[in-house]
């Protein structure tokens, strides 16, 4: 309001001075002097820079040239207001006295000129600045420096409830307890228990950490301050710490409430290890402020801090000790059941055809996180829409799975027939090997449609169940499947291609793990030989925790494992050459072979195996004799 008044006053005065100026006639100083000597001046106000007053009307043209005299405007009472710019004239007063004119001096109006010369421009500047800030321009950031930009979500705004979170039931239950506390604090305090201050949600990206926190806010029905760690880390020094302080002040005013700090690792990185020289101090200050604030408030007021991170290992230990983020909730990628439930949650938003089986989709997507599954359903809906369908059908979902898992199909990428044949035999090699290894995952689909950036084809294997422990025999079978593609090329073409690079890399990696980490080599025994994390500044001589001799032994054992696998696969594929050829031919014809078709081929062409998918007994292999 004050601003409005000031503005109005200034406007008024501006207006007045302009009208003043308009109604008085400007004269040259010489003209004024002539009129003064001619006795035509009635009254004079002598200002610091100007002389103004009134003239007597009539007979002015006797003194001034005609057009000048006519330019003088006169009032009804016979007086003509005038003004003139004052020049240095020491005789002015003497002349005024001589002409017997009444004259007054004018006190210089300080505040008026002050107002006009700087208050006004300043006012204008502020006004424009304010306009910019409201529109969120560059100046916006300058205005609320230090004001926390935490957004307050109320229950109605998050619109997320625990019903939208699926497949992570333990985490959900634990957070429900927090919600209970916020709704009914007395019950928990009755026995003198201390409510946890901070709860840290830990898990890989896309597993629903942010979603879960938003669901807590939605369920608890209390104010929810949400800010991301990177928002704290600002360019201006000292601002991050000010933000933290401000956030806690705000929160305590509206308690009970929840403060949610997403991506906590951006802010809570362990002190003293950040490599950035400039950001170092600033970030440390912000973190210190957070620690201070977390100590300083009393949970019984009902402020609970939720944090989320996917890199708990880099957090400062001080953040994790009791009294701060002392409760940890771990999220993991969902298992088969979890995936199915998450798919169901997201499928509520699309209309599915009756032939869709979400359990089957869940079975095809091991390792995908919630975000990937949400994306998968969305992709399927977009595909169905593009094809003008009324509902999302099974084929759309199948294609969406392929897209999400293996990248986009690139039908447009032309491969020459020779390459296509190589790829067909390569993939057939993987598939056939997998079919004749009892412990390998079943092959769901073989395809030679190029996908993604590098893959020319792929063999999709489905684990029959989620696995947490793997036996040595299973790992050996897996090794065989990795090599299957390469060995098929070797047998069929007698030549090698570059296409197996990724397979060989995975096989080598697996063999190294078996030897050096899992203690699966008799010659090395039970010791594990972890590679220390690569540190560029450690001299290379110190980088291994074992001797030269052991290193050579490890290499030899890896080579042995790979070599033995190579022999085994060669035997299998030589025996199953008919099947290999048939599958490759079918791939060249149809590009994709599904499980059913593959099983039919196995039944028709497999040599010596009475039961497809069973490991061939040694004697049967010998009988096959090819
Ligand atoms: P992050 O763990 O990286 O914070 P988000 O919470 O942002 O992951 O998850 C991204 C999206 O993935 C969510 O908006 C939601 O659509 C989906 N999502 C992830 N996990 C789940 C889950 N358990 N149940 C349902 N949807 C989920
Ligand atoms: Mg997140
Ligand atoms: Zn391969």
XYZ file of C-alpha atoms and ligand atoms in Angstrom:
655
model
C 0.000 0.000 0.000
C 2.829 2.366 0.880
C 4.227 1.965 -2.569
C 0.916 2.858 -4.138
C 0.654 6.047 -2.099
C 4.158 7.137 -2.921
C 3.553 6.445 -6.530
C 0.330 8.473 -6.520
C 2.005 11.442 -4.847
C 4.858 11.463 -7.287
C 2.473 11.248 -10.192
C 0.449 14.149 -8.821
C 3.466 16.365 -8.397
C 4.758 15.492 -11.797
C 1.388 16.430 -13.203
C 1.411 19.716 -11.368
C 4.811 20.786 -12.523
C 3.865 19.935 -16.075
C 0.665 22.020 -15.929
C 2.632 24.827 -14.301
C 4.979 24.743 -17.158
C 2.169 24.700 -19.721
C 0.303 27.739 -18.355
C 3.338 29.995 -18.013
C 4.945 31.559 -21.026
C 8.655 30.912 -21.441
C 10.686 34.051 -22.067
C 14.285 34.634 -22.898
C 16.204 36.256 -20.052
C 16.958 39.248 -22.240
C 13.245 39.653 -22.987
C 12.539 39.517 -19.266
C 15.151 42.225 -18.647
C 13.677 44.436 -21.380
C 10.183 44.005 -19.921
C 11.554 44.802 -16.475
C 13.122 48.025 -17.682
C 9.887 48.841 -19.562
C 7.903 48.562 -16.301
C 5.814 45.686 -17.514
C 6.726 43.239 -14.745
C 4.205 42.886 -11.977
C 5.700 40.409 -9.549
C 8.715 38.075 -9.523
C 9.739 34.889 -7.758
C 13.465 34.377 -7.863
C 14.395 30.742 -7.751
C 17.803 29.185 -7.767
C 17.750 28.304 -11.434
C 14.700 30.097 -12.698
C 12.839 33.375 -12.475
C 9.065 33.289 -12.761
C 6.213 35.689 -12.057
C 3.567 37.745 -13.795
C 3.598 40.502 -16.370
C 1.105 43.318 -16.773
C -1.033 42.729 -19.855
C -1.217 45.267 -22.677
C 1.477 47.152 -24.504
C 3.903 44.229 -24.514
C 4.371 44.558 -28.261
C 5.858 47.981 -27.720
C 8.849 46.282 -26.144
C 9.021 42.813 -27.713
C 8.851 41.820 -31.358
C 5.264 41.120 -32.361
C 5.260 37.332 -32.559
C 7.057 37.059 -29.203
C 4.531 39.377 -27.566
C 1.676 37.338 -28.991
C 3.071 34.132 -27.566
C 2.551 35.441 -24.048
C -0.698 34.117 -22.628
C -2.632 36.278 -20.227
C -5.317 35.592 -17.611
C -8.684 37.280 -17.281
C -7.375 39.516 -14.442
C -4.870 41.132 -16.781
C -1.771 39.314 -15.565
C 0.421 37.089 -17.701
C 2.417 34.317 -15.945
C 5.918 33.830 -17.308
C 9.073 31.971 -16.540
C 12.632 32.200 -17.657
C 15.852 30.433 -17.014
C 18.079 32.449 -14.721
C 21.520 33.478 -15.927
C 24.335 34.848 -13.790
C 23.216 38.442 -13.277
C 24.576 40.277 -10.230
C 22.471 43.357 -11.026
C 19.119 41.579 -10.946
C 18.173 42.714 -7.456
C 19.276 46.304 -8.190
C 17.159 46.343 -11.333
C 14.152 44.860 -9.510
C 14.440 47.559 -6.847
C 14.733 50.261 -9.479
C 11.552 49.031 -11.198
C 9.711 48.874 -7.857
C 8.675 45.287 -8.464
C 7.629 43.065 -5.588
C 9.985 40.120 -5.499
C 10.352 37.020 -3.350
C 13.079 34.476 -3.156
C 12.082 30.828 -3.532
C 13.361 28.269 -1.139
C 14.829 25.504 -3.151
C 12.504 22.553 -2.758
C 14.990 19.813 -1.906
C 12.670 16.908 -1.512
C 10.870 17.528 -4.739
C 13.958 17.433 -6.852
C 15.275 14.546 -4.832
C 12.123 12.619 -5.507
C 12.227 13.339 -9.185
C 15.922 12.768 -9.640
C 16.406 9.484 -7.867
C 13.434 8.153 -5.921
C 11.358 8.007 -9.032
C 13.812 6.059 -11.211
C 14.414 3.724 -8.318
C 10.730 3.174 -7.903
C 10.382 2.421 -11.583
C 13.264 -0.004 -11.431
C 11.726 -1.903 -8.536
C 8.433 -1.997 -10.277
C 9.914 -3.548 -13.397
C 11.996 -5.945 -11.350
C 8.944 -7.089 -9.453
C 7.160 -7.713 -12.717
C 10.042 -9.851 -13.923
C 10.164 -11.797 -10.703
C 6.491 -12.544 -10.854
C 6.921 -13.856 -14.348
C 9.772 -16.049 -13.085
C 12.480 -14.451 -15.156
C 16.156 -14.299 -14.386
C 15.576 -11.909 -11.522
C 13.357 -14.428 -9.735
C 16.292 -16.262 -8.235
C 17.778 -13.052 -6.894
C 14.647 -12.211 -4.986
C 14.179 -15.294 -2.917
C 17.799 -16.090 -2.233
C 17.767 -18.100 0.949
C 14.052 -18.702 0.915
C 13.589 -22.403 0.702
C 11.875 -23.380 -2.458
C 10.393 -26.470 -0.875
C 7.049 -27.139 -2.378
C 4.314 -27.946 0.050
C 2.234 -30.850 -1.095
C -0.997 -31.363 0.688
C -2.881 -34.602 0.632
C -5.138 -33.575 -2.196
C -2.171 -32.510 -4.264
C -0.024 -35.620 -4.300
C -2.995 -37.722 -5.268
C -0.877 -40.779 -4.532
C -1.900 -43.345 -1.974
C -0.506 -46.649 -0.820
C -2.815 -48.284 -3.353
C -0.613 -46.943 -6.116
C 2.457 -48.602 -4.686
C 2.756 -52.311 -5.330
C 5.254 -55.069 -4.854
C 7.206 -53.487 -2.024
C 5.009 -54.477 0.853
C 7.566 -54.540 3.667
C 8.698 -51.010 2.945
C 5.122 -49.924 2.673
C 4.230 -51.412 6.038
C 7.115 -49.704 7.723
C 6.152 -46.347 6.330
C 2.552 -46.942 7.311
C 3.775 -47.010 10.868
C 5.187 -43.523 10.392
C 1.853 -42.389 9.062
C 0.201 -43.895 12.122
C 2.483 -41.912 14.360
C 1.672 -38.665 12.669
C -2.013 -39.386 12.982
C -1.925 -40.605 16.531
C 1.245 -39.551 18.358
C -0.008 -40.177 21.911
C -0.332 -43.887 21.400
C 3.363 -44.236 20.626
C 4.635 -41.844 23.242
C 2.586 -43.455 26.010
C 5.340 -45.861 26.970
C 8.110 -43.339 26.620
C 9.324 -44.503 23.249
C 11.138 -42.159 20.972
C 9.764 -41.741 17.513
C 12.339 -42.059 14.731
C 13.459 -38.721 13.437
C 14.649 -39.621 10.037
C 13.772 -42.450 7.689
C 16.034 -43.141 4.759
C 14.617 -44.938 1.732
C 17.378 -46.694 -0.134
C 17.127 -48.471 -3.452
C 18.161 -48.577 -7.098
C 16.735 -45.945 -9.457
C 13.140 -46.391 -10.491
C 12.123 -48.686 -7.656
C 9.574 -46.219 -6.315
C 11.367 -44.232 -3.620
C 9.877 -40.906 -4.589
C 6.536 -42.542 -5.201
C 6.535 -44.085 -1.742
C 7.330 -40.784 -0.050
C 4.541 -39.088 -1.938
C 2.194 -41.858 -0.914
C 3.121 -41.302 2.732
C 2.210 -37.648 2.380
C -1.031 -38.550 0.688
C -1.986 -40.993 3.430
C -0.910 -38.986 6.440
C -2.860 -35.909 5.452
C -0.247 -33.565 6.888
C 1.755 -30.890 5.085
C 4.541 -32.373 3.038
C 7.662 -30.418 2.221
C 9.448 -31.909 -0.706
C 12.834 -30.719 -1.859
C 15.549 -32.414 -3.790
C 19.118 -32.486 -2.596
C 20.387 -30.799 -5.706
C 18.103 -27.854 -5.042
C 20.055 -27.211 -1.882
C 23.314 -27.166 -3.677
C 23.206 -23.670 -5.062
C 25.564 -21.442 -6.877
C 25.576 -18.724 -4.242
C 27.775 -19.306 -1.271
C 25.929 -19.750 2.003
C 22.565 -20.106 0.388
C 22.316 -23.868 0.767
C 22.710 -23.595 4.527
C 20.205 -20.742 4.656
C 17.765 -22.893 2.744
C 18.047 -25.728 5.219
C 17.491 -23.364 8.131
C 14.510 -21.802 6.467
C 13.008 -25.164 5.594
C 13.097 -26.326 9.201
C 11.649 -23.049 10.466
C 8.779 -23.389 8.032
C 8.233 -27.022 8.935
C 8.147 -26.457 12.668
C 5.512 -23.793 12.202
C 3.092 -26.230 10.619
C 3.997 -29.411 12.547
C 2.959 -32.199 12.420
C 4.423 -32.504 8.987
C 6.871 -34.410 6.797
C 10.033 -33.100 5.212
C 11.134 -35.136 2.231
C 14.649 -34.698 0.868
C 14.913 -36.529 -2.436
C 18.307 -37.468 -3.905
C 19.931 -36.979 -0.524
C 23.308 -38.010 -1.924
C 23.602 -34.690 -3.774
C 23.758 -32.988 -0.411
C 24.951 -35.604 2.030
C 28.112 -36.762 0.282
C 30.726 -37.654 2.845
C 32.682 -34.591 3.837
C 36.242 -34.345 2.727
C 35.929 -36.606 -0.272
C 34.332 -34.298 -2.800
C 36.707 -33.639 -5.618
C 35.255 -30.298 -6.654
C 37.367 -27.511 -5.240
C 34.850 -24.686 -5.533
C 31.738 -26.509 -4.373
C 33.488 -28.157 -1.483
C 33.011 -25.631 1.270
C 29.531 -24.690 0.286
C 28.312 -28.241 0.246
C 29.955 -28.985 3.550
C 28.242 -25.994 5.114
C 24.884 -27.110 3.829
C 25.385 -30.589 5.182
C 26.543 -29.262 8.539
C 23.465 -27.114 8.750
C 21.286 -30.127 8.044
C 22.999 -32.095 10.796
C 22.540 -29.221 13.228
C 18.884 -28.813 12.385
C 18.226 -32.524 12.677
C 19.713 -32.522 16.146
C 17.974 -29.350 17.137
C 14.360 -30.243 16.866
C 12.192 -32.434 18.912
C 10.385 -35.242 17.109
C 7.594 -35.164 19.586
C 6.405 -32.050 17.855
C 5.728 -34.308 14.914
C 8.242 -33.411 12.253
C 9.540 -36.473 10.434
C 12.266 -36.358 7.847
C 12.203 -38.746 4.920
C 15.254 -39.089 2.734
C 15.719 -41.034 -0.469
C 18.918 -42.059 -2.183
C 20.203 -44.684 -4.531
C 23.783 -44.344 -3.329
C 23.750 -44.834 0.431
C 27.409 -45.828 0.461
C 28.604 -42.315 -0.312
C 26.534 -40.636 2.399
C 28.316 -39.027 5.298
C 28.314 -41.433 8.253
C 27.143 -38.613 10.512
C 23.858 -38.547 8.621
C 23.205 -42.194 9.354
C 23.883 -42.378 13.043
C 21.051 -42.767 15.566
C 19.113 -39.562 16.076
C 19.338 -38.637 12.434
C 18.445 -40.981 9.593
C 18.336 -43.914 11.926
C 15.718 -46.005 10.143
C 16.576 -47.454 6.805
C 14.080 -48.886 4.403
C 15.562 -50.861 1.553
C 13.743 -51.166 -1.740
C 14.833 -53.708 -4.273
C 13.873 -54.513 -7.800
C 10.569 -56.368 -7.583
C 10.327 -60.137 -7.850
C 7.927 -62.020 -10.112
C 4.875 -61.462 -7.899
C 5.837 -57.858 -7.306
C 6.241 -57.191 -10.991
C 2.839 -58.638 -11.663
C 1.261 -56.401 -9.035
C 3.022 -53.312 -10.320
C 1.855 -54.118 -13.845
C -1.683 -54.440 -12.517
C -1.460 -51.042 -10.840
C -0.381 -49.363 -14.047
C -2.748 -51.387 -16.217
C -5.663 -49.777 -14.383
C -5.151 -46.751 -16.567
C -5.319 -48.535 -19.913
C -8.009 -50.791 -21.312
C -6.672 -54.263 -21.843
C -8.011 -56.914 -24.189
C -9.130 -60.110 -22.433
C -6.296 -62.163 -23.956
C -3.682 -60.191 -22.045
C -1.868 -62.141 -19.358
C 0.073 -59.830 -17.066
C 1.620 -62.761 -15.223
C 3.265 -63.804 -18.473
C 4.573 -60.290 -19.004
C 5.947 -60.277 -15.466
C 7.717 -63.563 -16.179
C 9.429 -62.049 -19.196
C 10.773 -59.015 -17.381
C 13.181 -60.117 -14.674
C 15.379 -57.307 -13.417
C 13.086 -54.474 -14.457
C 12.215 -51.890 -11.827
C 8.842 -50.264 -11.232
C 9.628 -47.327 -13.470
C 10.509 -49.656 -16.352
C 7.263 -51.548 -15.905
C 5.256 -48.323 -15.898
C 7.061 -47.387 -19.068
C 6.330 -50.791 -20.581
C 2.572 -50.445 -20.102
C 2.720 -46.980 -21.547
C 4.654 -48.167 -24.595
C 2.101 -50.908 -25.175
C -0.744 -48.391 -24.984
C 1.003 -46.104 -27.471
C 1.671 -48.986 -29.847
C -1.962 -50.093 -29.726
C -3.113 -46.529 -30.320
C -0.819 -46.140 -33.288
C -2.304 -49.263 -34.815
C -5.802 -47.891 -34.321
C -6.862 -50.576 -31.859
C -9.584 -50.142 -29.279
C -7.682 -52.075 -26.629
C -4.191 -53.056 -25.742
C -3.661 -56.593 -26.960
C -1.171 -59.246 -26.107
C 0.926 -58.571 -29.200
C 1.317 -54.914 -28.210
C 2.543 -55.904 -24.782
C 4.949 -58.432 -26.270
C 6.412 -55.828 -28.513
C 6.642 -53.346 -25.677
C 8.618 -55.928 -23.688
C 11.053 -56.311 -26.548
C 11.364 -52.581 -26.856
C 11.991 -51.968 -23.219
C 14.374 -54.870 -22.799
C 16.291 -54.818 -26.034
C 15.693 -51.376 -27.482
C 13.769 -50.474 -30.571
C 13.460 -52.862 -33.472
C 15.359 -51.494 -36.366
C 13.780 -53.087 -39.391
C 15.117 -50.315 -41.509
C 18.712 -51.213 -40.828
C 19.772 -53.247 -43.796
C 22.102 -56.107 -43.261
C 23.473 -57.954 -46.208
C 22.423 -61.603 -46.656
C 25.830 -62.899 -45.696
C 25.726 -61.076 -42.364
C 22.178 -62.134 -41.773
C 23.183 -65.750 -42.154
C 26.041 -65.322 -39.722
C 23.725 -63.736 -37.181
C 21.131 -66.503 -37.672
C 23.651 -69.244 -36.961
C 25.130 -67.298 -34.080
C 21.788 -66.895 -32.335
C 20.800 -70.474 -33.163
C 24.041 -71.524 -31.489
C 23.048 -69.778 -28.255
C 19.544 -71.237 -28.370
C 20.565 -74.805 -29.110
C 23.233 -74.762 -26.415
C 20.697 -73.448 -23.908
C 18.236 -76.201 -24.853
C 20.822 -78.877 -24.156
C 21.936 -77.558 -20.799
C 19.612 -78.733 -18.076
C 20.416 -75.862 -15.726
C 20.384 -73.015 -18.245
C 17.392 -70.698 -18.442
C 14.772 -71.710 -21.005
C 14.859 -69.920 -24.335
C 11.720 -67.850 -24.831
C 12.482 -66.283 -28.151
C 15.228 -66.078 -30.729
C 15.349 -63.143 -33.070
C 17.637 -61.760 -35.726
C 15.931 -58.384 -35.960
C 18.587 -55.801 -35.182
C 17.904 -53.911 -32.005
C 19.347 -50.988 -30.198
C 22.687 -49.635 -31.240
C 24.857 -52.685 -31.516
C 22.898 -55.910 -31.153
C 22.283 -57.686 -34.428
C 20.102 -60.337 -32.909
C 19.171 -61.698 -29.569
C 18.194 -64.808 -27.730
C 15.819 -64.152 -24.882
C 16.047 -66.566 -22.012
C 13.579 -66.748 -19.185
C 14.537 -67.839 -15.735
C 11.919 -70.174 -14.391
C 12.026 -68.419 -11.046
C 13.850 -65.597 -9.304
C 17.290 -66.676 -8.260
C 19.485 -65.434 -5.468
C 21.960 -68.270 -5.263
C 23.586 -69.969 -8.180
C 25.411 -73.275 -8.125
C 28.675 -73.883 -9.865
C 26.986 -76.284 -12.260
C 24.515 -73.583 -13.234
C 27.268 -71.074 -13.818
C 29.074 -73.560 -16.037
C 25.938 -74.035 -18.110
C 25.601 -70.294 -18.369
C 29.164 -70.073 -19.578
C 28.350 -72.600 -22.273
C 25.389 -70.567 -23.490
C 27.526 -67.432 -23.737
C 29.941 -69.292 -25.977
C 27.218 -71.010 -28.039
C 27.011 -68.239 -30.621
C 30.706 -68.094 -31.281
C 31.130 -71.851 -31.529
C 28.253 -72.134 -34.009
C 29.983 -69.644 -36.317
C 33.191 -71.623 -35.950
C 31.574 -74.938 -36.836
C 29.340 -73.739 -39.660
C 31.567 -71.242 -41.430
C 34.987 -72.329 -40.247
C 35.620 -68.657 -39.768
C 35.082 -66.130 -36.995
C 33.283 -62.806 -36.907
C 33.447 -59.788 -34.639
C 29.856 -60.288 -33.520
C 30.754 -62.359 -30.477
C 32.689 -59.673 -28.657
C 30.022 -58.987 -26.072
C 29.451 -62.711 -25.455
C 33.148 -63.287 -24.899
C 33.348 -60.343 -22.548
C 30.482 -61.685 -20.450
C 31.936 -65.181 -20.469
C 35.344 -63.943 -19.362
C 33.772 -61.831 -16.651
C 31.774 -64.791 -15.387
C 34.822 -67.041 -15.403
C 36.822 -64.441 -13.506
C 34.127 -64.165 -10.878
C 33.970 -67.928 -10.475
C 37.711 -68.161 -9.975
C 38.487 -65.022 -8.016
C 35.301 -64.301 -6.064
C 33.318 -67.464 -5.565
C 36.166 -69.820 -4.752
C 35.087 -72.255 -7.452
C 38.520 -73.275 -8.635
C 40.249 -76.179 -6.893
C 43.701 -74.917 -7.719
C 43.135 -71.568 -6.021
C 41.132 -72.917 -3.145
C 38.747 -70.955 -1.007
C 40.489 -67.600 -1.031
C 38.861 -64.709 -2.840
C 40.892 -62.218 -4.771
C 38.874 -59.087 -5.055
C 40.280 -56.379 -7.224
C 40.554 -53.247 -5.094
C 38.460 -50.381 -6.491
C 40.456 -48.776 -9.232
C 42.160 -45.698 -7.897
C 44.088 -43.769 -10.495
C 46.473 -42.181 -8.055
C 47.593 -45.404 -6.421
C 50.803 -46.655 -7.958
C 50.048 -49.635 -10.112
C 52.379 -51.879 -8.125
C 50.139 -51.608 -5.066
C 46.882 -52.188 -6.822
C 46.601 -55.928 -6.298
C 46.217 -57.675 -3.007
C 47.818 -60.877 -4.225
C 51.113 -61.979 -5.655
C 52.298 -62.168 -9.237
C 52.200 -65.934 -9.031
C 48.555 -65.921 -7.910
C 47.678 -63.483 -10.663
C 49.176 -65.865 -13.205
C 47.296 -68.736 -11.651
C 44.011 -66.836 -11.809
C 44.582 -66.099 -15.461
C 45.381 -69.722 -16.112
C 42.252 -70.891 -14.334
C 40.073 -68.469 -16.276
C 41.595 -69.724 -19.487
C 40.999 -73.313 -18.405
C 37.319 -72.706 -17.591
C 36.741 -71.019 -20.933
C 38.623 -73.678 -22.789
C 36.665 -76.513 -21.208
C 33.403 -74.726 -21.931
C 34.515 -74.301 -25.519
C 35.128 -78.044 -25.844
C 31.775 -78.930 -24.305
C 29.840 -76.561 -26.559
C 31.669 -77.777 -29.629
C 30.656 -81.352 -28.823
C 27.020 -80.386 -28.273
C 26.693 -78.302 -31.412
C 28.433 -80.891 -33.595
C 25.973 -83.487 -32.333
C 23.029 -81.163 -32.878
C 24.113 -79.837 -36.246
C 20.774 -80.800 -37.835
C 18.851 -78.843 -35.246
C 21.227 -75.910 -35.548
C 20.731 -75.770 -39.316
C 16.968 -76.094 -39.032
C 16.710 -73.323 -36.487
C 18.974 -71.017 -38.467
C 16.914 -71.632 -41.605
C 13.727 -70.855 -39.752
C 15.280 -67.673 -38.393
C 16.287 -66.588 -41.875
C 12.708 -67.197 -43.052
C 10.786 -65.695 -40.165
C 13.350 -63.548 -38.328
C 11.814 -64.541 -35.011
C 11.263 -67.989 -33.522
C 9.152 -68.312 -30.389
C 9.393 -70.984 -27.730
C 6.669 -73.219 -29.205
C 8.238 -73.286 -32.639
C 11.625 -73.931 -31.109
C 10.305 -76.904 -29.166
C 8.756 -78.328 -32.307
C 12.132 -78.073 -34.033
C 13.833 -79.746 -31.107
C 11.368 -82.623 -31.262
C 11.894 -83.009 -34.997
C 15.635 -82.593 -35.284
C 17.343 -83.218 -31.970
C 19.764 -86.076 -32.113
C 19.882 -88.576 -29.296
C 17.901 -86.641 -26.741
C 14.778 -88.432 -25.715
C 13.546 -85.470 -23.754
C 14.184 -81.982 -25.091
C 15.809 -79.683 -22.629
C 17.384 -82.504 -20.672
C 21.087 -82.685 -20.238
C 22.362 -85.385 -22.508
C 23.810 -88.285 -20.647
C 27.369 -89.021 -21.595
C 26.413 -92.361 -23.169
C 23.682 -90.808 -25.280
C 26.140 -88.273 -26.564
C 28.472 -91.050 -27.518
C 25.707 -92.996 -29.263
C 24.764 -89.988 -31.349
C 28.224 -90.382 -32.772
C 28.403 -87.403 -35.112
P 12.865 -43.555 -7.683
O 13.085 -44.727 -6.797
O 13.972 -43.424 -8.683
O 12.551 -42.306 -6.959
P 10.212 -43.228 -8.618
O 9.534 -43.281 -7.323
O 10.409 -41.873 -9.186
O 11.593 -43.956 -8.557
O 9.418 -44.152 -9.636
C 9.142 -43.744 -10.951
C 7.820 -44.294 -11.412
O 7.855 -45.708 -11.512
C 6.692 -43.998 -10.480
O 6.131 -42.761 -10.751
C 5.722 -45.130 -10.751
O 4.914 -44.840 -11.848
C 6.628 -46.274 -11.116
N 6.865 -47.171 -9.983
C 8.049 -47.408 -9.399
N 7.937 -48.306 -8.400
C 6.623 -48.635 -8.325
C 5.872 -49.501 -7.481
N 6.439 -50.223 -6.506
N 4.539 -49.582 -7.692
C 3.964 -48.867 -8.656
N 4.617 -48.026 -9.472
C 5.933 -47.903 -9.342
Mg 13.289 -40.412 -7.170
Zn 25.796 -63.806 -29.006
